[in-house]
Tab-separated table of C-alpha atoms in Angstrom:
chain	number	residue	atom	x	y	z
A	1	MET	CA	-31.457	-3.503	-5.273
A	2	GLU	CA	-32.279	0.192	-4.975
A	3	LYS	CA	-29.577	2.569	-6.145
A	4	ARG	CA	-28.727	6.201	-5.409
A	5	ARG	CA	-26.535	8.759	-7.136
A	6	LEU	CA	-23.267	9.418	-5.340
A	7	GLY	CA	-22.903	13.167	-4.929
A	8	LYS	CA	-21.889	15.030	-8.077
A	9	THR	CA	-20.656	11.884	-9.812
A	10	ASN	CA	-22.629	9.987	-12.430
A	11	LEU	CA	-22.347	6.809	-10.373
A	12	GLN	CA	-25.474	4.995	-9.229
A	13	LEU	CA	-24.552	2.911	-6.167
A	14	SER	CA	-26.626	0.153	-4.625
A	15	LEU	CA	-27.814	0.988	-1.112
A	16	LEU	CA	-25.840	-1.893	0.337
A	17	GLY	CA	-22.188	-2.180	-0.586
A	18	LEU	CA	-19.843	-5.109	-0.090
A	19	GLY	CA	-16.955	-4.182	2.181
A	20	GLY	CA	-13.733	-6.122	1.836
A	21	PHE	CA	-12.398	-5.847	5.393
A	22	HIS	CA	-13.753	-9.191	6.580
A	23	LEU	CA	-12.926	-11.024	3.356
A	24	VAL	CA	-9.479	-11.601	4.835
A	25	GLU	CA	-11.091	-13.794	7.510
A	26	VAL	CA	-12.564	-16.362	5.119
A	27	PRO	CA	-10.928	-18.811	2.692
A	28	PHE	CA	-10.299	-17.699	-0.884
A	29	LYS	CA	-13.139	-19.682	-2.484
A	30	GLU	CA	-15.700	-18.539	0.093
A	31	ALA	CA	-14.687	-14.911	-0.421
A	32	VAL	CA	-15.069	-15.292	-4.181
A	33	ASP	CA	-18.453	-17.015	-3.772
A	34	LEU	CA	-19.655	-14.269	-1.430
A	35	THR	CA	-18.620	-11.545	-3.864
A	36	ASN	CA	-20.376	-13.307	-6.730
A	37	TYR	CA	-23.475	-13.787	-4.572
A	38	TYR	CA	-23.569	-10.056	-3.827
A	39	LEU	CA	-23.378	-9.176	-7.526
A	40	ASP	CA	-25.959	-11.831	-8.428
A	41	ARG	CA	-28.420	-10.219	-5.989
A	42	GLY	CA	-28.149	-6.796	-7.608
A	43	GLY	CA	-25.417	-5.150	-5.566
A	44	ASN	CA	-22.905	-3.118	-7.535
A	45	TYR	CA	-20.575	-1.366	-5.054
A	46	ILE	CA	-17.501	-3.290	-3.907
A	47	GLU	CA	-14.991	-1.614	-1.650
A	48	THR	CA	-11.709	-2.893	-0.306
A	49	ALA	CA	-8.274	-1.565	0.670
A	50	GLN	CA	-4.658	-2.481	0.165
A	51	LEU	CA	-4.185	-2.631	3.938
A	52	TYR	CA	-6.788	-5.381	4.340
A	53	GLY	CA	-4.631	-8.453	4.730
A	54	TYR	CA	-1.730	-6.737	2.935
A	55	GLY	CA	-3.489	-7.138	-0.400
A	56	ASP	CA	-5.334	-10.375	0.407
A	57	SER	CA	-8.773	-8.760	0.239
A	58	GLU	CA	-7.982	-7.027	-3.051
A	59	LYS	CA	-6.766	-10.283	-4.583
A	60	LYS	CA	-9.965	-12.094	-3.597
A	61	VAL	CA	-12.069	-9.348	-5.149
A	62	GLY	CA	-9.711	-9.345	-8.127
A	63	GLU	CA	-10.501	-12.980	-8.852
A	64	VAL	CA	-14.128	-11.988	-9.449
A	65	MET	CA	-13.109	-8.929	-11.460
A	66	LYS	CA	-11.506	-11.182	-14.071
A	67	THR	CA	-14.989	-11.825	-15.468
A	68	ARG	CA	-17.335	-9.280	-13.829
A	69	ARG	CA	-15.459	-5.973	-13.751
A	70	LYS	CA	-18.050	-4.072	-15.792
A	71	GLU	CA	-20.851	-5.140	-13.452
A	72	CYS	CA	-19.648	-3.139	-10.476
A	73	ILE	CA	-18.356	0.140	-9.121
A	74	LEU	CA	-15.001	-0.732	-7.614
A	75	ALA	CA	-13.327	1.185	-4.795
A	76	THR	CA	-10.105	0.752	-2.892
A	77	LYS	CA	-7.971	2.779	-0.501
A	78	SER	CA	-4.390	3.706	0.302
A	79	PRO	CA	-2.935	4.951	3.607
A	80	HIS	CA	0.058	6.623	1.953
A	81	ARG	CA	0.484	10.384	2.327
A	82	ALA	CA	3.365	10.963	-0.122
A	83	LYS	CA	2.967	11.197	-3.898
A	84	ASP	CA	5.473	8.511	-4.854
A	85	LYS	CA	4.228	5.941	-2.342
A	86	LEU	CA	0.621	6.624	-3.303
A	87	LEU	CA	1.320	6.071	-6.991
A	88	GLU	CA	3.095	2.816	-6.183
A	89	SER	CA	0.109	1.658	-4.145
A	90	ILE	CA	-2.326	2.500	-6.953
A	91	ASP	CA	-0.367	0.355	-9.399
A	92	LYS	CA	-0.230	-2.467	-6.865
A	93	SER	CA	-3.988	-2.260	-6.290
A	94	LEU	CA	-4.687	-2.317	-10.026
A	95	LYS	CA	-2.663	-5.514	-10.291
A	96	ASN	CA	-4.309	-7.122	-7.259
A	97	LEU	CA	-7.781	-6.232	-8.510
A	98	ASN	CA	-7.190	-7.351	-12.108
A	99	THR	CA	-8.392	-4.054	-13.515
A	100	ASP	CA	-7.128	-1.083	-15.499
A	101	TRP	CA	-9.038	1.497	-13.491
A	102	ILE	CA	-10.486	2.170	-10.053
A	103	ASP	CA	-13.853	3.918	-9.911
A	104	ILE	CA	-13.465	5.478	-6.454
A	105	PHE	CA	-10.074	5.833	-4.822
A	106	PHE	CA	-9.893	6.675	-1.120
A	107	LEU	CA	-7.254	8.340	0.973
A	108	HIS	CA	-7.558	5.862	3.828
A	109	GLY	CA	-8.054	6.986	7.431
A	110	LEU	CA	-7.528	10.704	6.950
A	111	ASP	CA	-8.271	11.307	10.632
A	112	GLN	CA	-5.572	13.668	11.893
A	113	ASP	CA	-4.466	17.221	11.126
A	114	GLU	CA	-0.911	16.005	10.568
A	115	ALA	CA	-2.081	13.553	7.906
A	116	LEU	CA	-4.051	16.306	6.192
A	117	LYS	CA	-0.954	18.516	6.094
A	118	LYS	CA	1.069	15.728	4.503
A	119	VAL	CA	-1.389	14.930	1.716
A	120	THR	CA	-1.790	18.608	0.788
A	121	ALA	CA	1.941	19.428	0.903
A	122	PRO	CA	4.163	19.606	-2.211
A	123	GLU	CA	4.823	16.037	-3.398
A	124	GLY	CA	1.929	14.950	-1.205
A	125	ALA	CA	-0.713	12.331	-1.957
A	126	LEU	CA	-3.093	14.752	-3.652
A	127	GLU	CA	-0.489	15.449	-6.323
A	128	GLY	CA	-0.326	11.716	-6.896
A	129	ILE	CA	-4.109	11.587	-7.103
A	130	GLU	CA	-4.129	14.217	-9.841
A	131	LYS	CA	-1.490	12.343	-11.827
A	132	ALA	CA	-3.367	9.051	-11.545
A	133	LYS	CA	-6.600	10.735	-12.648
A	134	LYS	CA	-4.939	12.197	-15.737
A	135	GLU	CA	-3.576	8.758	-16.589
A	136	GLY	CA	-7.051	7.223	-16.298
A	137	LYS	CA	-6.144	4.953	-13.403
A	138	ILE	CA	-8.781	6.422	-11.070
A	139	ARG	CA	-12.072	8.152	-11.829
A	140	PHE	CA	-13.288	9.709	-8.587
A	141	VAL	CA	-11.568	10.689	-5.349
A	142	ALA	CA	-12.735	10.182	-1.773
A	143	PHE	CA	-11.403	9.925	1.756
A	144	SER	CA	-12.389	8.015	4.861
A	145	ASN	CA	-12.409	9.344	8.406
A	146	HIS	CA	-13.332	7.183	11.387
A	147	VAL	CA	-13.180	9.407	14.459
A	148	THR	CA	-12.621	13.126	13.849
A	149	PRO	CA	-15.476	15.138	12.322
A	150	SER	CA	-13.483	18.348	12.811
A	151	VAL	CA	-10.712	17.081	10.519
A	152	ALA	CA	-13.242	15.862	7.949
A	153	LEU	CA	-14.800	19.328	7.850
A	154	LYS	CA	-11.374	20.799	7.076
A	155	THR	CA	-10.601	18.117	4.511
A	156	ILE	CA	-13.597	18.822	2.283
A	157	GLN	CA	-12.431	22.419	2.010
A	158	VAL	CA	-8.905	21.731	0.722
A	159	TYR	CA	-9.751	19.587	-2.323
A	160	PRO	CA	-12.851	18.919	-4.464
A	161	PHE	CA	-13.467	15.420	-3.140
A	162	ASP	CA	-16.258	13.462	-4.800
A	163	ALA	CA	-17.164	11.459	-1.702
A	164	VAL	CA	-16.421	10.901	1.956
A	165	MET	CA	-16.893	7.769	4.051
A	166	ILE	CA	-17.796	8.211	7.707
A	167	PRO	CA	-19.380	6.152	10.514
A	168	LEU	CA	-23.131	6.688	10.725
A	169	ASN	CA	-25.194	4.961	13.394
A	170	TYR	CA	-27.307	5.991	16.351
A	171	PHE	CA	-24.761	4.663	18.877
A	172	ASP	CA	-21.885	6.864	17.712
A	173	TYR	CA	-24.147	9.882	17.405
A	174	PHE	CA	-23.933	10.389	21.162
A	175	ASN	CA	-20.125	10.596	21.002
A	176	PHE	CA	-19.691	12.282	17.628
A	177	PRO	CA	-22.820	14.349	16.872
A	178	GLN	CA	-20.848	16.501	14.431
A	179	TRP	CA	-21.006	13.750	11.819
A	180	GLU	CA	-24.714	14.308	11.382
A	181	ASP	CA	-25.134	17.840	12.660
A	182	LYS	CA	-22.289	19.458	10.709
A	183	LEU	CA	-20.583	17.162	8.217
A	184	LEU	CA	-23.725	15.871	6.481
A	185	PRO	CA	-25.185	19.349	5.802
A	186	ARG	CA	-21.806	20.607	4.578
A	187	ALA	CA	-21.368	17.628	2.270
A	188	LYS	CA	-24.855	18.109	0.858
A	189	GLN	CA	-24.110	21.782	0.279
A	190	ARG	CA	-21.031	20.851	-1.750
A	191	ASP	CA	-22.721	17.861	-3.437
A	192	ILE	CA	-20.166	15.483	-1.952
A	193	GLY	CA	-21.369	11.903	-1.801
A	194	VAL	CA	-21.540	10.302	1.636
A	195	LEU	CA	-20.792	6.616	2.146
A	196	ALA	CA	-21.858	5.322	5.546
A	197	MET	CA	-19.778	2.738	7.381
A	198	LYS	CA	-20.228	0.892	10.673
A	199	PRO	CA	-24.056	0.899	10.718
A	200	PHE	CA	-23.933	-1.575	13.612
A	201	ALA	CA	-21.230	0.362	15.514
A	202	ASP	CA	-18.673	-2.442	15.285
A	203	GLY	CA	-21.210	-4.948	16.591
A	204	PHE	CA	-22.595	-2.976	19.530
A	205	LEU	CA	-25.991	-2.734	17.823
A	206	TRP	CA	-26.324	-6.349	16.741
A	207	ARG	CA	-29.394	-6.959	18.898
A	208	SER	CA	-31.264	-4.202	17.072
A	209	TRP	CA	-29.673	-4.611	13.661
A	210	GLU	CA	-32.877	-3.923	11.700
A	211	LYS	CA	-33.445	-0.620	13.488
A	212	ALA	CA	-29.768	0.267	13.162
A	213	LEU	CA	-29.705	-0.451	9.434
A	214	ARG	CA	-32.884	1.547	8.852
A	215	TYR	CA	-31.370	4.475	10.766
A	216	THR	CA	-28.236	4.512	8.625
A	217	LEU	CA	-30.078	4.136	5.322
A	218	THR	CA	-32.363	7.063	6.054
């Protein structure tokens, strides 16, 4: 599978990643088989979150990581905005995922100005991020934003994030043109990696999935 460098990191990610959100909807063995199938076909980017099934998704991925950790770039996310809660969630994710380190750690759903204020405040999540990095628990730092390009534009200015995950598809472009018109150029300028989510706009583009996927990949 073709790979691309993620921003200023040294990571080479496969074009198609395996997202862990829907792993909570399938039985344990099927989720493990699916994850192994993805790795067997040349994929190397697996992303989940502690919120997905209250750790269920991480644990399913973690079963595969027992034997294949070095074959993939592993990412997870935390919704916590305070330093202490964030550090607790990192340790919990490490346990769920059966690993000693997380390659890309996301501040999950950083969509609102109030959330941005909390993570940048004293004893906020970014202080926890720095501590975890120094301890070798996480390598690179990212954030996800689902609906507010204006907040994402502010976020990339307050901390040297390595990557950002945003929705990119031709359906949402009509509602949120700033993702492509403003955020993408700014991220490129700062060499921040961009991870695209929702290429099919939560299923709205299923009838034209090939066109939708091609749009997102280019």
